[in-house]
Short mmCIF file of N, CA, C and O in Angstrom, two decimals:
data_model
loop_
_atom_site.label_atom_id
_atom_site.label_comp_id
_atom_site.label_asym_id
_atom_site.label_seq_id
_atom_site.Cartn_x
_atom_site.Cartn_y
_atom_site.Cartn_z
N ARG A 843 -228.70 94.49 -65.96
CA ARG A 843 -229.94 94.50 -66.10
C ARG A 843 -230.68 95.08 -64.84
O ARG A 843 -231.92 95.72 -65.10
N ILE A 844 -230.36 95.03 -63.57
CA ILE A 844 -230.84 95.61 -62.60
C ILE A 844 -230.70 96.81 -62.47
O ILE A 844 -231.38 97.72 -61.92
N VAL A 845 -229.48 97.34 -62.81
CA VAL A 845 -229.31 98.75 -63.08
C VAL A 845 -230.08 99.62 -64.15
O VAL A 845 -230.81 100.85 -64.00
N GLY A 846 -230.66 99.13 -65.20
CA GLY A 846 -231.35 99.32 -66.15
C GLY A 846 -230.70 99.85 -67.39
O GLY A 846 -229.40 100.04 -67.35
N ARG A 847 -230.96 100.24 -68.50
CA ARG A 847 -230.28 100.61 -69.67
C ARG A 847 -229.66 102.10 -69.38
O ARG A 847 -230.28 102.77 -68.43
N ARG A 848 -228.69 102.29 -70.07
CA ARG A 848 -227.76 103.52 -69.87
C ARG A 848 -228.65 104.73 -70.50
O ARG A 848 -228.85 104.19 -71.70
N PRO A 849 -229.00 105.86 -69.72
CA PRO A 849 -229.62 106.72 -70.30
C PRO A 849 -228.70 107.24 -71.54
O PRO A 849 -227.60 107.77 -71.12
N PRO A 850 -229.31 108.01 -72.55
CA PRO A 850 -228.34 108.89 -73.61
C PRO A 850 -227.40 109.78 -72.95
O PRO A 850 -226.35 109.95 -73.78
N LYS A 851 -227.96 110.65 -71.59
CA LYS A 851 -227.11 111.62 -71.39
C LYS A 851 -226.86 111.27 -69.92
O LYS A 851 -227.69 110.64 -69.61
N ALA A 852 -226.12 111.90 -69.18
CA ALA A 852 -225.77 111.51 -67.80
C ALA A 852 -226.93 111.73 -66.79
O ALA A 852 -227.61 112.66 -67.03
N ASP A 853 -227.27 110.67 -66.41
CA ASP A 853 -228.48 110.82 -65.39
C ASP A 853 -227.99 110.43 -63.89
O ASP A 853 -227.34 109.08 -63.61
N LEU A 854 -228.16 111.58 -63.00
CA LEU A 854 -227.83 111.18 -61.38
C LEU A 854 -228.45 109.55 -60.70
O LEU A 854 -227.27 108.80 -60.31
N VAL A 855 -229.41 109.65 -61.21
CA VAL A 855 -230.25 108.14 -60.39
C VAL A 855 -229.71 107.28 -61.16
O VAL A 855 -229.33 106.22 -60.36
N HIS A 856 -229.33 106.67 -62.08
CA HIS A 856 -228.87 105.80 -62.75
C HIS A 856 -227.26 105.54 -62.29
O HIS A 856 -226.94 104.57 -62.07
N SER A 857 -226.66 106.77 -62.45
CA SER A 857 -225.24 106.56 -61.76
C SER A 857 -225.15 106.19 -60.50
O SER A 857 -224.26 105.50 -59.95
N VAL A 858 -226.04 106.76 -59.50
CA VAL A 858 -226.17 106.25 -58.21
C VAL A 858 -226.80 104.67 -57.83
O VAL A 858 -225.62 103.97 -57.12
N ARG A 859 -227.44 104.22 -58.61
CA ARG A 859 -227.82 102.94 -58.80
C ARG A 859 -226.74 102.02 -59.05
O ARG A 859 -226.61 101.11 -58.64
N GLU A 860 -226.25 102.58 -60.20
CA GLU A 860 -224.88 101.67 -60.42
C GLU A 860 -223.67 102.03 -59.78
O GLU A 860 -223.58 100.51 -59.18
N TYR A 861 -223.69 102.90 -58.91
CA TYR A 861 -222.42 102.89 -57.93
C TYR A 861 -223.09 102.13 -56.97
O TYR A 861 -222.14 101.39 -56.03
N VAL A 862 -224.19 101.96 -56.42
CA VAL A 862 -224.60 101.26 -55.30
C VAL A 862 -224.69 99.59 -55.90
O VAL A 862 -224.28 98.59 -54.48
N VAL A 863 -224.97 99.53 -56.60
CA VAL A 863 -225.06 97.65 -57.30
C VAL A 863 -223.65 97.13 -57.07
O VAL A 863 -223.19 96.28 -56.66
N GLN A 864 -222.67 97.95 -57.52
CA GLN A 864 -221.29 97.76 -57.52
C GLN A 864 -220.87 97.62 -55.97
O GLN A 864 -219.72 96.53 -55.96
N ARG A 865 -221.26 98.12 -55.13
CA ARG A 865 -220.84 97.91 -53.51
C ARG A 865 -221.60 97.39 -52.83
O ARG A 865 -221.50 97.25 -51.53
N LEU A 866 -222.70 96.83 -53.42
CA LEU A 866 -223.73 96.16 -52.33
C LEU A 866 -223.44 94.92 -51.45
O LEU A 866 -223.74 94.72 -50.15
N LYS A 867 -222.22 94.27 -52.00
CA LYS A 867 -222.29 93.18 -51.34
C LYS A 867 -221.55 93.54 -50.04
O LYS A 867 -221.46 92.53 -49.07
N ASN A 868 -221.30 94.41 -49.83
CA ASN A 868 -220.45 94.93 -48.77
C ASN A 868 -221.51 96.00 -47.43
O ASN A 868 -221.04 96.29 -46.61
N GLY A 869 -222.80 95.83 -48.02
CA GLY A 869 -223.55 96.88 -47.46
C GLY A 869 -223.86 98.06 -48.26
O GLY A 869 -223.03 98.32 -48.96
N ALA A 870 -224.80 98.71 -48.36
CA ALA A 870 -225.36 99.74 -48.56
C ALA A 870 -224.16 100.78 -48.59
O ALA A 870 -224.28 101.26 -47.12
N PRO A 871 -223.61 101.46 -49.44
CA PRO A 871 -222.65 102.47 -48.86
C PRO A 871 -223.28 103.54 -48.20
O PRO A 871 -224.64 103.96 -48.60
N ALA A 872 -222.80 104.21 -47.44
CA ALA A 872 -223.26 105.27 -46.48
C ALA A 872 -223.65 106.59 -47.50
O ALA A 872 -222.70 106.67 -48.30
N PHE A 873 -224.59 107.23 -47.35
CA PHE A 873 -224.92 108.36 -48.10
C PHE A 873 -223.90 109.17 -48.23
O PHE A 873 -223.71 109.80 -49.30
N ASP A 874 -223.41 109.75 -47.20
CA ASP A 874 -221.95 110.53 -47.28
C ASP A 874 -221.00 110.09 -47.99
O ASP A 874 -220.48 110.74 -48.91
N THR A 875 -220.96 108.83 -48.46
CA THR A 875 -219.70 108.24 -49.11
C THR A 875 -220.21 108.33 -50.65
O THR A 875 -219.35 108.55 -51.46
N VAL A 876 -221.45 108.12 -50.77
CA VAL A 876 -222.05 108.33 -52.20
C VAL A 876 -221.89 109.42 -52.63
O VAL A 876 -221.45 109.90 -53.80
N ALA A 877 -222.33 110.35 -51.76
CA ALA A 877 -222.38 111.87 -52.19
C ALA A 877 -220.79 112.39 -52.47
O ALA A 877 -220.34 113.24 -53.36
N GLY A 878 -219.75 111.85 -51.87
CA GLY A 878 -218.37 112.19 -51.65
C GLY A 878 -217.87 111.88 -53.34
O GLY A 878 -217.10 112.71 -53.99
N HIS A 879 -218.21 110.37 -53.76
CA HIS A 879 -217.54 109.89 -54.76
C HIS A 879 -218.42 110.69 -56.32
O HIS A 879 -217.76 111.13 -57.14
N PHE A 880 -219.64 111.27 -55.87
CA PHE A 880 -219.95 112.37 -56.85
C PHE A 880 -219.77 113.70 -56.75
O PHE A 880 -220.13 114.39 -57.38
N ASN A 881 -218.81 114.04 -55.73
CA ASN A 881 -218.03 115.36 -55.58
C ASN A 881 -219.36 116.19 -55.17
O ASN A 881 -219.25 117.24 -55.89
N MET A 882 -220.01 116.14 -54.47
CA MET A 882 -221.04 116.98 -53.85
C MET A 882 -221.13 116.42 -52.30
O MET A 882 -220.88 115.73 -51.82
N SER A 883 -221.83 117.58 -51.63
CA SER A 883 -222.32 117.30 -50.33
C SER A 883 -223.30 116.37 -50.32
O SER A 883 -224.16 116.19 -51.39
N ALA A 884 -223.52 115.91 -48.88
CA ALA A 884 -225.19 114.99 -48.81
C ALA A 884 -226.13 115.65 -48.91
O ALA A 884 -226.96 115.23 -49.77
N LYS A 885 -226.40 117.10 -48.55
CA LYS A 885 -227.42 117.74 -49.00
C LYS A 885 -227.78 117.89 -50.24
O LYS A 885 -228.91 118.10 -51.06
N THR A 886 -226.71 118.02 -51.13
CA THR A 886 -226.97 118.63 -52.46
C THR A 886 -227.21 117.30 -53.40
O THR A 886 -228.46 117.31 -54.11
N LEU A 887 -226.80 116.10 -53.25
CA LEU A 887 -227.22 115.16 -53.27
C LEU A 887 -228.59 114.54 -53.01
O LEU A 887 -229.32 114.35 -54.14
N GLU A 888 -228.87 114.90 -51.72
CA GLU A 888 -230.26 114.75 -51.49
C GLU A 888 -231.19 115.59 -52.24
O GLU A 888 -232.25 114.98 -52.89
N ARG A 889 -230.92 116.64 -52.61
CA ARG A 889 -231.87 117.80 -53.10
C ARG A 889 -231.91 117.41 -54.65
O ARG A 889 -232.84 117.18 -55.38
N ARG A 890 -230.90 117.05 -54.95
CA ARG A 890 -230.68 116.54 -56.77
C ARG A 890 -231.45 115.42 -56.80
O ARG A 890 -232.20 114.98 -58.19
N LEU A 891 -231.39 114.46 -56.06
CA LEU A 891 -232.23 113.12 -56.04
C LEU A 891 -233.62 113.46 -55.88
O LEU A 891 -234.61 113.16 -56.64
N ALA A 892 -233.83 114.39 -54.94
CA ALA A 892 -235.62 114.97 -54.77
C ALA A 892 -235.95 115.34 -55.77
O ALA A 892 -237.13 115.24 -56.38
N GLU A 893 -235.28 116.09 -56.35
CA GLU A 893 -235.69 116.83 -58.11
C GLU A 893 -236.13 115.70 -58.97
O GLU A 893 -237.06 116.24 -60.07
N ARG A 894 -235.66 114.69 -58.78
CA ARG A 894 -236.13 113.64 -59.90
C ARG A 894 -236.72 112.48 -58.97
O ARG A 894 -236.93 111.42 -59.42
N ASN A 895 -237.53 112.96 -58.36
CA ASN A 895 -238.50 112.17 -57.39
C ASN A 895 -237.80 111.06 -57.14
O ASN A 895 -238.51 109.58 -56.97
N ALA A 896 -236.79 110.92 -56.20
CA ALA A 896 -235.90 109.99 -55.96
C ALA A 896 -235.62 110.28 -54.41
O ALA A 896 -235.16 111.44 -54.20
N SER A 897 -235.40 109.15 -53.84
CA SER A 897 -234.29 109.54 -52.74
C SER A 897 -233.44 107.72 -52.35
O SER A 897 -233.75 107.02 -52.84
N TYR A 898 -232.24 108.29 -51.80
CA TYR A 898 -231.19 107.30 -51.58
C TYR A 898 -231.97 105.96 -51.02
O TYR A 898 -231.66 104.68 -51.68
N ARG A 899 -232.68 105.79 -49.98
CA ARG A 899 -233.16 105.08 -49.31
C ARG A 899 -234.22 104.02 -50.24
O ARG A 899 -234.20 102.80 -50.38
N ASP A 900 -235.01 104.99 -50.99
CA ASP A 900 -235.92 104.08 -52.09
C ASP A 900 -234.85 103.75 -53.24
O ASP A 900 -235.46 102.41 -53.66
N LEU A 901 -234.09 103.94 -53.50
CA LEU A 901 -233.43 103.50 -54.42
C LEU A 901 -232.30 102.30 -53.72
O LEU A 901 -232.46 101.25 -54.76
N VAL A 902 -231.80 102.14 -52.81
CA VAL A 902 -231.16 101.22 -52.18
C VAL A 902 -232.61 100.10 -52.11
O VAL A 902 -232.00 98.75 -52.35
N ASP A 903 -233.55 100.20 -51.47
CA ASP A 903 -234.42 99.41 -51.42
C ASP A 903 -234.97 98.76 -52.65
O ASP A 903 -235.06 97.51 -52.68
N ALA A 904 -235.21 99.39 -53.64
CA ALA A 904 -235.72 99.01 -55.12
C ALA A 904 -234.40 98.25 -55.68
O ALA A 904 -234.68 96.97 -56.34
N ILE A 905 -233.35 98.68 -55.47
CA ILE A 905 -231.94 97.54 -56.03
C ILE A 905 -232.05 96.28 -55.31
O ILE A 905 -232.19 95.18 -56.06
N ARG A 906 -232.10 96.58 -53.73
CA ARG A 906 -232.28 95.30 -52.98
C ARG A 906 -233.43 94.18 -53.95
O ARG A 906 -233.34 92.97 -53.65
N CYS A 907 -234.31 94.51 -53.77
CA CYS A 907 -235.81 93.95 -54.16
C CYS A 907 -235.66 93.49 -55.50
O CYS A 907 -235.92 92.44 -55.64
N ASP A 908 -235.06 94.27 -56.53
CA ASP A 908 -235.16 93.95 -57.82
C ASP A 908 -234.00 92.68 -57.95
O ASP A 908 -234.21 91.73 -58.50
N LEU A 909 -232.90 92.85 -57.22
CA LEU A 909 -231.96 91.48 -57.21
C LEU A 909 -232.43 90.59 -56.71
O LEU A 909 -232.00 89.07 -56.94
N ALA A 910 -232.83 90.84 -55.39
CA ALA A 910 -233.82 89.72 -54.44
C ALA A 910 -234.43 88.76 -55.46
O ALA A 910 -234.39 87.60 -55.29
N LYS A 911 -235.38 89.41 -55.96
CA LYS A 911 -236.34 88.57 -57.09
C LYS A 911 -235.55 88.02 -58.12
O LYS A 911 -235.91 86.76 -58.28
N HIS A 912 -234.74 88.73 -58.76
CA HIS A 912 -233.71 87.79 -59.76
C HIS A 912 -233.21 86.58 -59.01
O HIS A 912 -232.74 85.52 -60.06
N TYR A 913 -232.46 86.86 -57.95
CA TYR A 913 -231.79 85.69 -57.30
C TYR A 913 -232.53 84.34 -56.80
O TYR A 913 -232.08 83.37 -57.16
N LEU A 914 -233.95 84.75 -56.22
CA LEU A 914 -234.58 83.76 -56.28
C LEU A 914 -235.57 83.21 -57.31
O LEU A 914 -235.56 81.91 -57.54
N SER A 915 -235.42 83.93 -58.45
CA SER A 915 -236.06 83.09 -59.73
C SER A 915 -235.26 82.38 -60.47
O SER A 915 -235.53 81.73 -61.26
N ASN A 916 -234.03 83.08 -60.83
CA ASN A 916 -233.28 82.91 -61.70
C ASN A 916 -231.93 81.90 -61.17
O ASN A 916 -230.84 81.36 -61.78
N THR A 917 -231.94 81.54 -59.72
CA THR A 917 -230.52 81.03 -59.29
C THR A 917 -230.98 80.30 -58.62
O THR A 917 -232.28 80.03 -57.67
N ASP A 918 -229.95 79.41 -57.84
CA ASP A 918 -230.35 78.64 -56.89
C ASP A 918 -229.68 78.82 -55.51
O ASP A 918 -229.39 77.62 -54.67
N LEU A 919 -229.34 79.80 -55.23
CA LEU A 919 -228.82 80.42 -54.25
C LEU A 919 -229.62 80.20 -52.84
O LEU A 919 -230.99 80.38 -52.96
N ARG A 920 -228.70 80.03 -51.82
CA ARG A 920 -229.65 79.88 -50.39
C ARG A 920 -229.96 81.10 -50.10
O ARG A 920 -229.19 82.01 -50.40
N LEU A 921 -231.09 81.30 -49.44
CA LEU A 921 -231.13 82.46 -48.72
C LEU A 921 -230.07 83.38 -48.01
O LEU A 921 -230.02 84.41 -48.10
N HIS A 922 -229.13 82.33 -47.39
CA HIS A 922 -228.41 83.46 -46.77
C HIS A 922 -227.00 83.76 -47.68
O HIS A 922 -226.69 84.85 -47.31
N GLN A 923 -227.13 83.22 -48.85
CA GLN A 923 -226.13 83.77 -49.76
C GLN A 923 -226.64 84.87 -50.45
O GLN A 923 -226.12 85.87 -50.68
N ILE A 924 -227.88 84.65 -50.92
CA ILE A 924 -228.61 85.93 -51.31
C ILE A 924 -228.52 87.35 -50.29
O ILE A 924 -228.56 88.31 -50.77
N ALA A 925 -228.87 86.88 -49.29
CA ALA A 925 -229.00 87.95 -48.18
C ALA A 925 -227.14 88.58 -48.28
O ALA A 925 -227.46 90.06 -47.95
N TYR A 926 -226.40 87.78 -47.90
CA TYR A 926 -225.06 88.51 -48.16
C TYR A 926 -224.69 89.24 -49.45
O TYR A 926 -224.12 90.29 -49.63
N ALA A 927 -225.15 88.63 -50.81
CA ALA A 927 -225.02 89.40 -51.98
C ALA A 927 -225.77 90.69 -51.93
O ALA A 927 -225.30 91.63 -52.47
N LEU A 928 -226.84 90.87 -50.94
CA LEU A 928 -227.62 92.03 -51.06
C LEU A 928 -226.96 92.82 -49.71
O LEU A 928 -227.58 93.94 -49.49
N GLY A 929 -226.07 92.91 -49.32
CA GLY A 929 -225.46 93.57 -47.99
C GLY A 929 -225.95 93.23 -46.68
O GLY A 929 -225.79 94.00 -45.64
N TYR A 930 -226.87 92.05 -46.42
CA TYR A 930 -227.06 92.00 -44.97
C TYR A 930 -226.42 90.65 -44.47
O TYR A 930 -225.74 90.03 -45.08
N SER A 931 -226.36 90.69 -43.06
CA SER A 931 -225.35 90.08 -42.54
C SER A 931 -225.87 88.66 -42.24
O SER A 931 -225.34 87.87 -42.18
N GLU A 932 -227.33 88.31 -42.29
CA GLU A 932 -227.92 87.41 -42.00
C GLU A 932 -229.57 87.31 -42.89
O GLU A 932 -229.92 88.49 -43.09
N PRO A 933 -230.14 86.42 -43.33
CA PRO A 933 -231.27 86.48 -43.61
C PRO A 933 -232.62 87.03 -43.13
O PRO A 933 -233.27 87.65 -43.86
N ALA A 934 -232.55 86.96 -41.87
CA ALA A 934 -233.85 87.71 -40.99
C ALA A 934 -234.14 89.06 -41.74
O ALA A 934 -235.33 89.42 -42.11
N PRO A 935 -233.50 89.96 -41.79
CA PRO A 935 -233.71 91.16 -42.20
C PRO A 935 -233.86 91.16 -43.61
O PRO A 935 -234.84 91.92 -44.23
N LEU A 936 -233.29 90.38 -44.46
CA LEU A 936 -233.83 90.06 -45.99
C LEU A 936 -234.86 89.57 -45.69
O LEU A 936 -236.36 90.29 -46.62
N VAL A 937 -235.63 88.63 -45.24
CA VAL A 937 -236.88 88.13 -45.14
C VAL A 937 -238.03 89.34 -44.59
O VAL A 937 -238.90 89.25 -45.32
N ARG A 938 -237.69 89.98 -43.74
CA ARG A 938 -238.63 91.01 -43.45
C ARG A 938 -238.59 92.07 -44.37
O ARG A 938 -239.99 92.52 -44.52
N ALA A 939 -237.43 92.59 -44.94
CA ALA A 939 -238.00 93.44 -45.98
C ALA A 939 -238.42 92.85 -47.43
O ALA A 939 -239.29 93.72 -47.94
N PHE A 940 -238.22 91.70 -47.60
CA PHE A 940 -239.17 91.26 -49.02
C PHE A 940 -240.25 90.93 -48.64
O PHE A 940 -241.24 91.12 -49.48
N LYS A 941 -240.74 90.67 -47.53
CA LYS A 941 -242.36 90.61 -47.11
C LYS A 941 -242.94 91.91 -47.33
O LYS A 941 -244.12 92.12 -47.83
N ARG A 942 -241.75 93.20 -46.70
CA ARG A 942 -242.66 94.36 -46.92
C ARG A 942 -242.63 94.89 -48.65
O ARG A 942 -243.54 95.59 -48.94
N TRP A 943 -241.76 94.18 -49.31
CA TRP A 943 -241.61 94.98 -50.78
C TRP A 943 -243.08 93.95 -51.56
O TRP A 943 -243.43 94.40 -52.32
N THR A 944 -243.24 92.94 -50.89
CA THR A 944 -243.61 92.24 -51.95
C THR A 944 -245.19 91.43 -51.50
O THR A 944 -245.74 90.59 -51.97
N ASP A 945 -244.85 91.46 -50.00
CA ASP A 945 -246.23 91.11 -49.45
C ASP A 945 -246.28 89.29 -49.59
O ASP A 945 -247.31 88.73 -49.25
N THR A 946 -245.09 88.94 -49.60
CA THR A 946 -244.85 87.48 -49.69
C THR A 946 -243.57 87.02 -49.15
O THR A 946 -242.92 88.10 -49.04
N THR A 947 -243.15 85.57 -48.55
CA THR A 947 -241.84 85.33 -48.25
C THR A 947 -240.84 84.99 -49.40
O THR A 947 -241.59 84.49 -50.73
N PRO A 948 -239.80 84.89 -49.28
CA PRO A 948 -238.98 84.64 -50.40
C PRO A 948 -239.14 83.34 -51.00
O PRO A 948 -239.01 83.18 -52.16
N MET A 949 -239.14 82.32 -50.15
CA MET A 949 -239.28 80.89 -50.31
C MET A 949 -240.55 80.79 -51.16
O MET A 949 -240.60 80.08 -52.30
N ARG A 950 -241.70 81.56 -50.87
CA ARG A 950 -242.87 81.33 -51.30
C ARG A 950 -242.74 82.16 -52.92
O ARG A 950 -243.49 81.55 -54.03
N PHE A 951 -242.12 83.20 -52.98
CA PHE A 951 -241.65 84.00 -54.13
C PHE A 951 -241.12 83.10 -55.07
O PHE A 951 -241.37 83.03 -56.29
N ARG A 952 -239.87 82.10 -54.60
CA ARG A 952 -239.24 81.40 -55.50
C ARG A 952 -239.90 80.17 -55.93
O ARG A 952 -239.84 79.87 -57.03
N GLU A 953 -240.93 79.68 -54.87
CA GLU A 953 -241.94 78.74 -55.74
C GLU A 953 -242.85 79.24 -56.78
O GLU A 953 -242.97 78.53 -57.66
N LYS A 954 -243.07 80.01 -56.76
CA LYS A 954 -244.04 80.72 -57.78
C LYS A 954 -243.51 81.02 -58.83
O LYS A 954 -244.25 81.14 -59.94
N HIS A 955 -242.20 81.39 -58.78
CA HIS A 955 -241.79 81.98 -60.28
C HIS A 955 -240.57 81.02 -60.75
O HIS A 955 -239.90 81.44 -61.51
N ARG A 956 -240.72 79.80 -60.31
CA ARG A 956 -240.12 78.61 -60.71
C ARG A 956 -240.19 77.96 -61.84
O ARG A 956 -241.60 77.51 -61.96
#
């Protein structure tokens, strides 16, 4: 559900999202690694994403935000477990990012959406 429905034809943005989601628990894959997986240079991948009004950084942020909201709303995972699942080494960077994404803290979000 986080990746979204598979489009009827090959879609690079969807494929990149899917690739990142599968590897996120180890941290967001390096952009060069993602480009290599799709058999293109980093510059080509950057250009092709831009043609679709997307950037790798924005895709990773959106994935992490969607997953964080899902985990907070639908599970009893502790914050450090969620941070680890999203590829953060500790909760503090997740809390800062979550505030940037939603203008609220993860715990307030959890309380509101339970």
